[in-house]
PDB file of C-alpha atoms in Angstrom:
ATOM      1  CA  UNK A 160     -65.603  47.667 -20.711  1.00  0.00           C
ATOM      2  CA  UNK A 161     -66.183  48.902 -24.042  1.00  0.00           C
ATOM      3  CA  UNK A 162     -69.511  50.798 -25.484  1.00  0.00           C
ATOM      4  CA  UNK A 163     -70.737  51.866 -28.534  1.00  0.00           C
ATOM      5  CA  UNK A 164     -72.892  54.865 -28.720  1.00  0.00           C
ATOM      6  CA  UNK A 165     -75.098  55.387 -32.551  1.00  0.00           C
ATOM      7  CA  UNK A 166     -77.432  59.057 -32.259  1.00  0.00           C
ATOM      8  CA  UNK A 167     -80.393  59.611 -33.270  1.00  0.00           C
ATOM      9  CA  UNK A 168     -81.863  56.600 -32.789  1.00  0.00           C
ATOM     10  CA  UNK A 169     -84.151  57.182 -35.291  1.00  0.00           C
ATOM     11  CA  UNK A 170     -84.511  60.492 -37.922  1.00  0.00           C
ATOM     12  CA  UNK A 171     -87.096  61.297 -40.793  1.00  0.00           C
ATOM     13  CA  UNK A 172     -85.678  63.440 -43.403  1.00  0.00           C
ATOM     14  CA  UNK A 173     -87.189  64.598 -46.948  1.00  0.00           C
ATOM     15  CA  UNK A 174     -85.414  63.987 -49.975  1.00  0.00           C
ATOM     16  CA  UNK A 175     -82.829  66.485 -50.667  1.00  0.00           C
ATOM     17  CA  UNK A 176     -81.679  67.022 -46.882  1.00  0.00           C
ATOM     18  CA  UNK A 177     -78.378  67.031 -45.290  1.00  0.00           C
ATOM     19  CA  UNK A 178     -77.776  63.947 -43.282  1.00  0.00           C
ATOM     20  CA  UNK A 179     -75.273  63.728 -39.959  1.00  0.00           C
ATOM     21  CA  UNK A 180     -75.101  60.692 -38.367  1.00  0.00           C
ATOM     22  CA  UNK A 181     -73.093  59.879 -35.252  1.00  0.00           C
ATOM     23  CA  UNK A 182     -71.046  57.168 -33.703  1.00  0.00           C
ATOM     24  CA  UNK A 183     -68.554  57.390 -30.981  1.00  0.00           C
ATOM     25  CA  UNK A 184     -66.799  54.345 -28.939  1.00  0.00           C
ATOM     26  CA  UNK A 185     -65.833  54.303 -25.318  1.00  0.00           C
ATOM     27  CA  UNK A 186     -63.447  51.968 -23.488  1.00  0.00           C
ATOM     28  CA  UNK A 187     -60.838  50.995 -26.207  1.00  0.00           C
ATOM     29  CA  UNK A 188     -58.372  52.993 -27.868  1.00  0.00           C
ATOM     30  CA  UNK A 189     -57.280  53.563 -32.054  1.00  0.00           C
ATOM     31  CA  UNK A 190     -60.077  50.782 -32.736  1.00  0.00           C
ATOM     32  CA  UNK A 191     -61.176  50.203 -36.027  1.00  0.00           C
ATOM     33  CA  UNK A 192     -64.753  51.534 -37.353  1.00  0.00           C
ATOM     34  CA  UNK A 193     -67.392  50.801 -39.572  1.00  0.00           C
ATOM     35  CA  UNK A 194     -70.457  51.691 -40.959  1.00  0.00           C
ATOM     36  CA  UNK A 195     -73.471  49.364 -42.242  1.00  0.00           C
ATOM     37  CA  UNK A 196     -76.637  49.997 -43.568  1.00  0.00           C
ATOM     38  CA  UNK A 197     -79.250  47.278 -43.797  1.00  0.00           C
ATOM     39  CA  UNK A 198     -82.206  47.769 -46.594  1.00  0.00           C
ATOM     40  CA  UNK A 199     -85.542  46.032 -46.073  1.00  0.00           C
ATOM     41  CA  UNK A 200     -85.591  42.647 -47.348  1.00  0.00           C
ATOM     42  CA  UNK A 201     -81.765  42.988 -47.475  1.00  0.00           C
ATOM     43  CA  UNK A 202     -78.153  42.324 -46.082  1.00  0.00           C
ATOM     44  CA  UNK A 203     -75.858  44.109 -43.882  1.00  0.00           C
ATOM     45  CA  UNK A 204     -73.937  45.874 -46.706  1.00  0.00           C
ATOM     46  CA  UNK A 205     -70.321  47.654 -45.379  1.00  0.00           C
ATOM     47  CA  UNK A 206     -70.094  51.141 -46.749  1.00  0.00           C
ATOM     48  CA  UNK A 207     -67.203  52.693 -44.987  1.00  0.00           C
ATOM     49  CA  UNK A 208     -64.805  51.845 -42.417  1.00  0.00           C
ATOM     50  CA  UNK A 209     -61.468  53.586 -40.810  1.00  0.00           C
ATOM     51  CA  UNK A 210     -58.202  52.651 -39.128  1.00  0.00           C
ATOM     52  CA  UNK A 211     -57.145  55.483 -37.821  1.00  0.00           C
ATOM     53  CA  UNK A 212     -58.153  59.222 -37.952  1.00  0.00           C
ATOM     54  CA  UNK A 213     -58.898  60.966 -40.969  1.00  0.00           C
ATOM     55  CA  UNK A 214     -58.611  57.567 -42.093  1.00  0.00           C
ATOM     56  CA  UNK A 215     -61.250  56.579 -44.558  1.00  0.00           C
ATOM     57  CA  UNK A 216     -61.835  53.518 -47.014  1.00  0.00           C
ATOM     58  CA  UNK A 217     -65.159  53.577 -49.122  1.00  0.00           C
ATOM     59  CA  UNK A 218     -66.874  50.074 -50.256  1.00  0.00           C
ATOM     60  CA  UNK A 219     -69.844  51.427 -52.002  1.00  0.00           C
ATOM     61  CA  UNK A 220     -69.893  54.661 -54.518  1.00  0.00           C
ATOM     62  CA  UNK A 221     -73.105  56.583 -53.358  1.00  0.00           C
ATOM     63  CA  UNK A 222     -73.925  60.277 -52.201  1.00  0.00           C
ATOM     64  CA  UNK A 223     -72.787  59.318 -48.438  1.00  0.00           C
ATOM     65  CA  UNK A 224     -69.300  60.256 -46.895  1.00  0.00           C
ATOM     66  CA  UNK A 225     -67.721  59.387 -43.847  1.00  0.00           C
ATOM     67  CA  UNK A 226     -65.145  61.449 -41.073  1.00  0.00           C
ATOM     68  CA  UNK A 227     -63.208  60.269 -38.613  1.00  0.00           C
ATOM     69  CA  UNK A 228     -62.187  63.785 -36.558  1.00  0.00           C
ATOM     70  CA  UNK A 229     -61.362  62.068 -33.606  1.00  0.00           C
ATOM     71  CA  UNK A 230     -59.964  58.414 -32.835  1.00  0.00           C
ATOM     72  CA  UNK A 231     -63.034  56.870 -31.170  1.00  0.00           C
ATOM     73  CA  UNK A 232     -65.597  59.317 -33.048  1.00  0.00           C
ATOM     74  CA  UNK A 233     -66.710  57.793 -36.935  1.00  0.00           C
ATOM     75  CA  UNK A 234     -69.769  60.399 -38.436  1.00  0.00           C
ATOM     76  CA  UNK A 235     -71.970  59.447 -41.762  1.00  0.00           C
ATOM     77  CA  UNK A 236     -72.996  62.265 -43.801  1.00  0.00           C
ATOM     78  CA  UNK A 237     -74.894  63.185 -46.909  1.00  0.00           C
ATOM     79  CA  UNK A 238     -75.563  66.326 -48.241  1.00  0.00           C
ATOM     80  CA  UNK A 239     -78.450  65.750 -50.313  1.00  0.00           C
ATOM     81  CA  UNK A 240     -80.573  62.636 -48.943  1.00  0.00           C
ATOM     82  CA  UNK A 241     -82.330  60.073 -51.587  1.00  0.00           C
ATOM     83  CA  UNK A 242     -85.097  57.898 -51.058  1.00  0.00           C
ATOM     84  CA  UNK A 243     -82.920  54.467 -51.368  1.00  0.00           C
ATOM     85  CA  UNK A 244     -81.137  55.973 -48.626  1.00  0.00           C
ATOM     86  CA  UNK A 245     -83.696  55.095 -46.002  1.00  0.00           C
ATOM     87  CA  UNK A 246     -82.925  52.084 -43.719  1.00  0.00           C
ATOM     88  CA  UNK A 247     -80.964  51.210 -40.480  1.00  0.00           C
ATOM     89  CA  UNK A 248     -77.405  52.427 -40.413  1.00  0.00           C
ATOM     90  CA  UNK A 249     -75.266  50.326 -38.188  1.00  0.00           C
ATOM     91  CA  UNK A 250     -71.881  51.541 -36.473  1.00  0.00           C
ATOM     92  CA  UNK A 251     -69.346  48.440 -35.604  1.00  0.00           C
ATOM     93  CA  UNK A 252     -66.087  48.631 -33.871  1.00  0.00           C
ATOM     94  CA  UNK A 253     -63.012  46.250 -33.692  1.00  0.00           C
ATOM     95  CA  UNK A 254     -59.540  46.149 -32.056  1.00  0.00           C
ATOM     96  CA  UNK A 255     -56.776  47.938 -33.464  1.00  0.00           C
ATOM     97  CA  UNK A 256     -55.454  44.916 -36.083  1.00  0.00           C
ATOM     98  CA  UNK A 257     -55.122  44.420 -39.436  1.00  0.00           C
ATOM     99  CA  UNK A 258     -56.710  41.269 -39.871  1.00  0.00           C
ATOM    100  CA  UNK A 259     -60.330  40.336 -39.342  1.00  0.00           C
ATOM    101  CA  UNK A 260     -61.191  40.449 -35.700  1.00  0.00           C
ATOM    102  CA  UNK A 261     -64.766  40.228 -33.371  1.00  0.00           C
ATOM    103  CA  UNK A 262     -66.876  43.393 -34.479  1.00  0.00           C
ATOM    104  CA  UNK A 263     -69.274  44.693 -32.153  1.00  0.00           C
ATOM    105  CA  UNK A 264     -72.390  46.604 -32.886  1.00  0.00           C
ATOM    106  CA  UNK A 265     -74.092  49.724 -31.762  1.00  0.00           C
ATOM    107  CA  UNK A 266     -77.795  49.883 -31.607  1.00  0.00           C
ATOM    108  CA  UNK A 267     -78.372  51.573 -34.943  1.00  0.00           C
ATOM    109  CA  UNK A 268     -80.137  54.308 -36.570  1.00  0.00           C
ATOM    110  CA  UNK A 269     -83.038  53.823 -37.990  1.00  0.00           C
ATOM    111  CA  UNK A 270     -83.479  56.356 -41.268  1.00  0.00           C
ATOM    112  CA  UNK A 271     -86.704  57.177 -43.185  1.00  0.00           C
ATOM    113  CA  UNK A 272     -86.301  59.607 -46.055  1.00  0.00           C
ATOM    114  CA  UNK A 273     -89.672  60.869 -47.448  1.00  0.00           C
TER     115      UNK A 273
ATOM    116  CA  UNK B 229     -66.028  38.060 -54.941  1.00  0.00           C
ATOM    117  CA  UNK B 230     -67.294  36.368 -51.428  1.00  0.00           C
ATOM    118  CA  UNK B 231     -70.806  35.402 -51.105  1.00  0.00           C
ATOM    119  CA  UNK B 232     -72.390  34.380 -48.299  1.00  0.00           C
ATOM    120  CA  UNK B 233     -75.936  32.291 -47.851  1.00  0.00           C
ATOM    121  CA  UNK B 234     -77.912  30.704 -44.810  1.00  0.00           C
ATOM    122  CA  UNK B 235     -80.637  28.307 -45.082  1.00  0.00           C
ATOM    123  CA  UNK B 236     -83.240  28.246 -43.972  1.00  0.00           C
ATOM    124  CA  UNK B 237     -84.308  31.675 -44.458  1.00  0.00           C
ATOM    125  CA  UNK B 238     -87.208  31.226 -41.729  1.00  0.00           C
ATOM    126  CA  UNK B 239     -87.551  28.807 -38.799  1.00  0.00           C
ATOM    127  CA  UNK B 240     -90.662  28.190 -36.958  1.00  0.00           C
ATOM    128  CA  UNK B 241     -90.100  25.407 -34.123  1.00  0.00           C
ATOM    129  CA  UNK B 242     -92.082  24.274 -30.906  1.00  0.00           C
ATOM    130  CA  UNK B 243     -90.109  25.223 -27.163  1.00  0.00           C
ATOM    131  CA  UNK B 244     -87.254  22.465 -26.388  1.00  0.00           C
ATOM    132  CA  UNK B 245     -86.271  21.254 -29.620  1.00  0.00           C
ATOM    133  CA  UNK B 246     -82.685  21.315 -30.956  1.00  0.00           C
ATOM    134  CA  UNK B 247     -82.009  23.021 -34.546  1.00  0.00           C
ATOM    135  CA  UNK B 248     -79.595  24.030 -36.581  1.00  0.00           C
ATOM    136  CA  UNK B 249     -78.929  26.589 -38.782  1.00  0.00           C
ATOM    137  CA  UNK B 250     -76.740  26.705 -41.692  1.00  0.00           C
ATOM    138  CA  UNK B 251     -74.223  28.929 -43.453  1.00  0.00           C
ATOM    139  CA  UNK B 252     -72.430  28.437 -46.577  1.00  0.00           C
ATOM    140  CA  UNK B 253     -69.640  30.825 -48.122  1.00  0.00           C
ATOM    141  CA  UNK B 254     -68.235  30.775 -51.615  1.00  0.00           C
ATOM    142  CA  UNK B 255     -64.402  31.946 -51.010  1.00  0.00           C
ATOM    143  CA  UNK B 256     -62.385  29.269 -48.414  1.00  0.00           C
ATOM    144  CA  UNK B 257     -59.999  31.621 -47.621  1.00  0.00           C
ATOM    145  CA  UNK B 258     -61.250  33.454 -44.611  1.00  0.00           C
ATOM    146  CA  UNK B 259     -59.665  34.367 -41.711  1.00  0.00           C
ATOM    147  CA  UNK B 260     -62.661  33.774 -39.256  1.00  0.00           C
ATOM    148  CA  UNK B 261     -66.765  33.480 -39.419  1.00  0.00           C
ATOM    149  CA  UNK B 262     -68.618  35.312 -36.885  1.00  0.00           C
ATOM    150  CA  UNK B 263     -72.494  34.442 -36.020  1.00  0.00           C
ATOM    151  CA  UNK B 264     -74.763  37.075 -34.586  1.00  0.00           C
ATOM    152  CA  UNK B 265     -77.931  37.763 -32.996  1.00  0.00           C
ATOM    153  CA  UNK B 266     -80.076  40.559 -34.183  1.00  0.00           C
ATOM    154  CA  UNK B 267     -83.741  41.033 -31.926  1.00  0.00           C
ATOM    155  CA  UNK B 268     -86.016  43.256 -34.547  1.00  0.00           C
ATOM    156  CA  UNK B 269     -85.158  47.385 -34.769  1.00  0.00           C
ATOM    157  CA  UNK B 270     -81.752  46.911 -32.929  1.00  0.00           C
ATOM    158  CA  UNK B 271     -78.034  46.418 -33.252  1.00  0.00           C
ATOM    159  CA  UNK B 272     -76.046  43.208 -33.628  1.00  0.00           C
ATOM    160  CA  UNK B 273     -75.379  40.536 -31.250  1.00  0.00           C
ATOM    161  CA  UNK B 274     -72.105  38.751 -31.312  1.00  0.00           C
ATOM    162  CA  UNK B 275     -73.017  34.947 -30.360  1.00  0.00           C
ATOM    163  CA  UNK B 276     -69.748  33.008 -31.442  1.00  0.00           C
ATOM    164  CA  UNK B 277     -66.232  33.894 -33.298  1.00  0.00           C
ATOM    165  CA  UNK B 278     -64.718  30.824 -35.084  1.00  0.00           C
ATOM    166  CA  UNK B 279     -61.086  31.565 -36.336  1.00  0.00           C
ATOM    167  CA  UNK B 280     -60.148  29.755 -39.453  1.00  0.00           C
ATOM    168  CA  UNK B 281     -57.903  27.342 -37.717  1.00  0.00           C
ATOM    169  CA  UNK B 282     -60.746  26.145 -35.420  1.00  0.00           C
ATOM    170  CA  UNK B 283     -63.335  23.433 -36.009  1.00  0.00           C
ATOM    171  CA  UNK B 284     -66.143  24.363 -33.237  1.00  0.00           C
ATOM    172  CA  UNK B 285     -66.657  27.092 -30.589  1.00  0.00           C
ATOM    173  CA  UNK B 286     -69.507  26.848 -27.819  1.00  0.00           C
ATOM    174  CA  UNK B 287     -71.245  29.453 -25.856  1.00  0.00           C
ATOM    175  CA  UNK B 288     -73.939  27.712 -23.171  1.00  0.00           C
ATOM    176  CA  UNK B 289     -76.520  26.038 -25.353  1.00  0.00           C
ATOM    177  CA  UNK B 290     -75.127  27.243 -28.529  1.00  0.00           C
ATOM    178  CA  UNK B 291     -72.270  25.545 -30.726  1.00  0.00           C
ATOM    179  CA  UNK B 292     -71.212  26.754 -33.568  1.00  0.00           C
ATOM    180  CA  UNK B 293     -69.102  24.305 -36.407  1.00  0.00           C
ATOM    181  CA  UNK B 294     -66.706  25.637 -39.165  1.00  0.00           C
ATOM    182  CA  UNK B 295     -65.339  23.206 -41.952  1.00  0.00           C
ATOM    183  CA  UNK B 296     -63.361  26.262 -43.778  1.00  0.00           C
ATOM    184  CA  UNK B 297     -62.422  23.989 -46.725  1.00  0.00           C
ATOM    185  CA  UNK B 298     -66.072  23.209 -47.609  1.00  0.00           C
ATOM    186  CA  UNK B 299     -67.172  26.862 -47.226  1.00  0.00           C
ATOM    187  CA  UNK B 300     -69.588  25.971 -44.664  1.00  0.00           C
ATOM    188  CA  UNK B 301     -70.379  26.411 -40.989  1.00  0.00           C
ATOM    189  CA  UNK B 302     -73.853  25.558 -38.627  1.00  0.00           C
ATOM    190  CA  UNK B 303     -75.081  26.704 -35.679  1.00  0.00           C
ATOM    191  CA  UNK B 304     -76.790  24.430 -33.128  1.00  0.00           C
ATOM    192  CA  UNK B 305     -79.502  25.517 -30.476  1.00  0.00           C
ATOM    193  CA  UNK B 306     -79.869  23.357 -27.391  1.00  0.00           C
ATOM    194  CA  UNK B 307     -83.205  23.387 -26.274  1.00  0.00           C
ATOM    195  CA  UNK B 308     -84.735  26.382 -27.692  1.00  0.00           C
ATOM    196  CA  UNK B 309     -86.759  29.061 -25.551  1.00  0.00           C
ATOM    197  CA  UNK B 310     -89.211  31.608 -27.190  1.00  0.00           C
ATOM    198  CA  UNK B 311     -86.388  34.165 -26.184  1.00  0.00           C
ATOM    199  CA  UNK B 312     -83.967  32.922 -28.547  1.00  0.00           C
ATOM    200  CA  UNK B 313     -86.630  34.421 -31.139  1.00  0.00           C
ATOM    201  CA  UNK B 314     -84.335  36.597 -33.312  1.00  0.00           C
ATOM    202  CA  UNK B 315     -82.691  36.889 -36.921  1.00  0.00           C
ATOM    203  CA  UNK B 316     -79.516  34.773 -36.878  1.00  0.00           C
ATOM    204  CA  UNK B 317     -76.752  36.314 -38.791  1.00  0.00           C
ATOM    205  CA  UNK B 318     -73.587  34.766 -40.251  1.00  0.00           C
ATOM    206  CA  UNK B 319     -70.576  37.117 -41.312  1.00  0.00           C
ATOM    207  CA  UNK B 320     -67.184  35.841 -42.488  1.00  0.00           C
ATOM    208  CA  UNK B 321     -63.569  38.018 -42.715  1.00  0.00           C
ATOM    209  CA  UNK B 322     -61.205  37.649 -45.391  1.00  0.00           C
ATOM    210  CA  UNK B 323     -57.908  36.552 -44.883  1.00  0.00           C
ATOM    211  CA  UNK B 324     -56.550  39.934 -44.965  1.00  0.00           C
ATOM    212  CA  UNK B 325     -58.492  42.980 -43.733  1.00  0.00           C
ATOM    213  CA  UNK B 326     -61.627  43.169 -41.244  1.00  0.00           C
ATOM    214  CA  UNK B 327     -64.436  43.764 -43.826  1.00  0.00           C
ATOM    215  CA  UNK B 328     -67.145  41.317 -42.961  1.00  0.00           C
ATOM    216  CA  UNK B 329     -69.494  40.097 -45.583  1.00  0.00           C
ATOM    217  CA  UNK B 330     -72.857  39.007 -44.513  1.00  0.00           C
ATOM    218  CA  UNK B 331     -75.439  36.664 -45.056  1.00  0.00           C
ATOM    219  CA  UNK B 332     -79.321  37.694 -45.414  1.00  0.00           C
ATOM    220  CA  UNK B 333     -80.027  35.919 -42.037  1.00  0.00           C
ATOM    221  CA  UNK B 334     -82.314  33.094 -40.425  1.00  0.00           C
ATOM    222  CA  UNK B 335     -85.404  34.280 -38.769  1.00  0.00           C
ATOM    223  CA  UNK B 336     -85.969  32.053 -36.017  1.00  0.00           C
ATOM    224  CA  UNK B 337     -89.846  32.060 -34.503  1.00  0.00           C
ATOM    225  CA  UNK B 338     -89.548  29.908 -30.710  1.00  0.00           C
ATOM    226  CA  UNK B 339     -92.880  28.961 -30.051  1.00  0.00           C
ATOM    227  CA  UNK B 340     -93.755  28.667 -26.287  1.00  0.00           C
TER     228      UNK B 340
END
């Protein structure tokens, strides 16, 4: 069966640190991955998501990045961390198809920046 | 653009009773709606995956409806227990890619 692995689970950071978060998938192969964050008193907003290695589509302009080194590995990074970055960053995975398909969710990482 | 809304935003109800909660979407043409579970501080639940082409898909005591052409879909709760306590979130797909746009959630309080 397939799992979905987010670390840390949960990171404080001050403003103006470098961020590296982690997601890797196990049981499926070339899936498609995604990245979420979810604001206090907000939505589950999409800000990146991947077909395929080195694969990367952005849906929000901000100071984060995404990688995709290897095909079940998807990493969030920042080099300089904001306070509206805090929240709880959420990794999802799909099969390998072009149109919308069941996501599944890891367990998240919850971020604080101070 | 696709927008995405659920009423109510907050459900308090005694143990037993049957509810429903409701999702409405402004764009028609979607390829499927997905409803989740999400218990407070963790990841997402997947509770039921309608594609577009389908009117109703069940899981146990859950059912969830989709009437694509009036943008809306519910999802009913058999006989509620305090651990079905949770947000309730509603995501929908576009017709063409996988990018999921979500609704703000219903927080449902079970009261035993």
């Amino acid at each position: 069966s397939q799992t979905i692995h987010q670390w840390p689970a949960t990171l404080v950071q001050p403003v103006g640190s470098p961020l590296s978060l982690e997601c890797t998938v196990e049981g499926t192969s070339n899936p498609n991955l995604y990245w979420y964050r979810q604001a206090a008193g907000r939505g589950l907003q999409l800000l990146f998501y991947s077909v395929g290695i080195g694969q990367i589509s952005s849906e929000v302009p901000q100071n984060l990045s995404a990688s995709r080194p290897q095909d079940r590995q998807f990493i969030l990074s920042s080099k300089k961390l904001l306070l509206s970055d805090s929240g709880f960053y959420l990794c999802a995975w799909s099969p390998p198809r072009l149109e919308g398909y069941e996501q599944y969710f890891g367990p998240g990482t919850r971020l604080t920046v101070t | 653009k696709q927008e995405v809304t659920q009423i109510p935003a907050a459900l308090s109800v005694p143990e037993g009773e049957n509810l429903v909660l409701n999702c409405s979407f402004t764009d028609s043409a979607i390829y499927n709606l997905q409803w989740f579970r999400q218990d407070p501080g963790k990841g997402l639940t997947s509770l039921l995956l309608i594609q577009s082409s389908q009117r109703e898909q069940t899981s146990g005591r859950l059912n969830a409806s989709l009437d694509k052409s009036s943008g809306r879909s519910t999802l009913y709760i058999a006989a509620s227990q305090p651990g079905d306590s949770a947000t309730y979130l509603c995501a929908v797909s576009p017709e063409y890619g996988n990018k999921l746009v979500f609704g703000a959630g219903t927080i449902l309080r079970v009261k035993s």
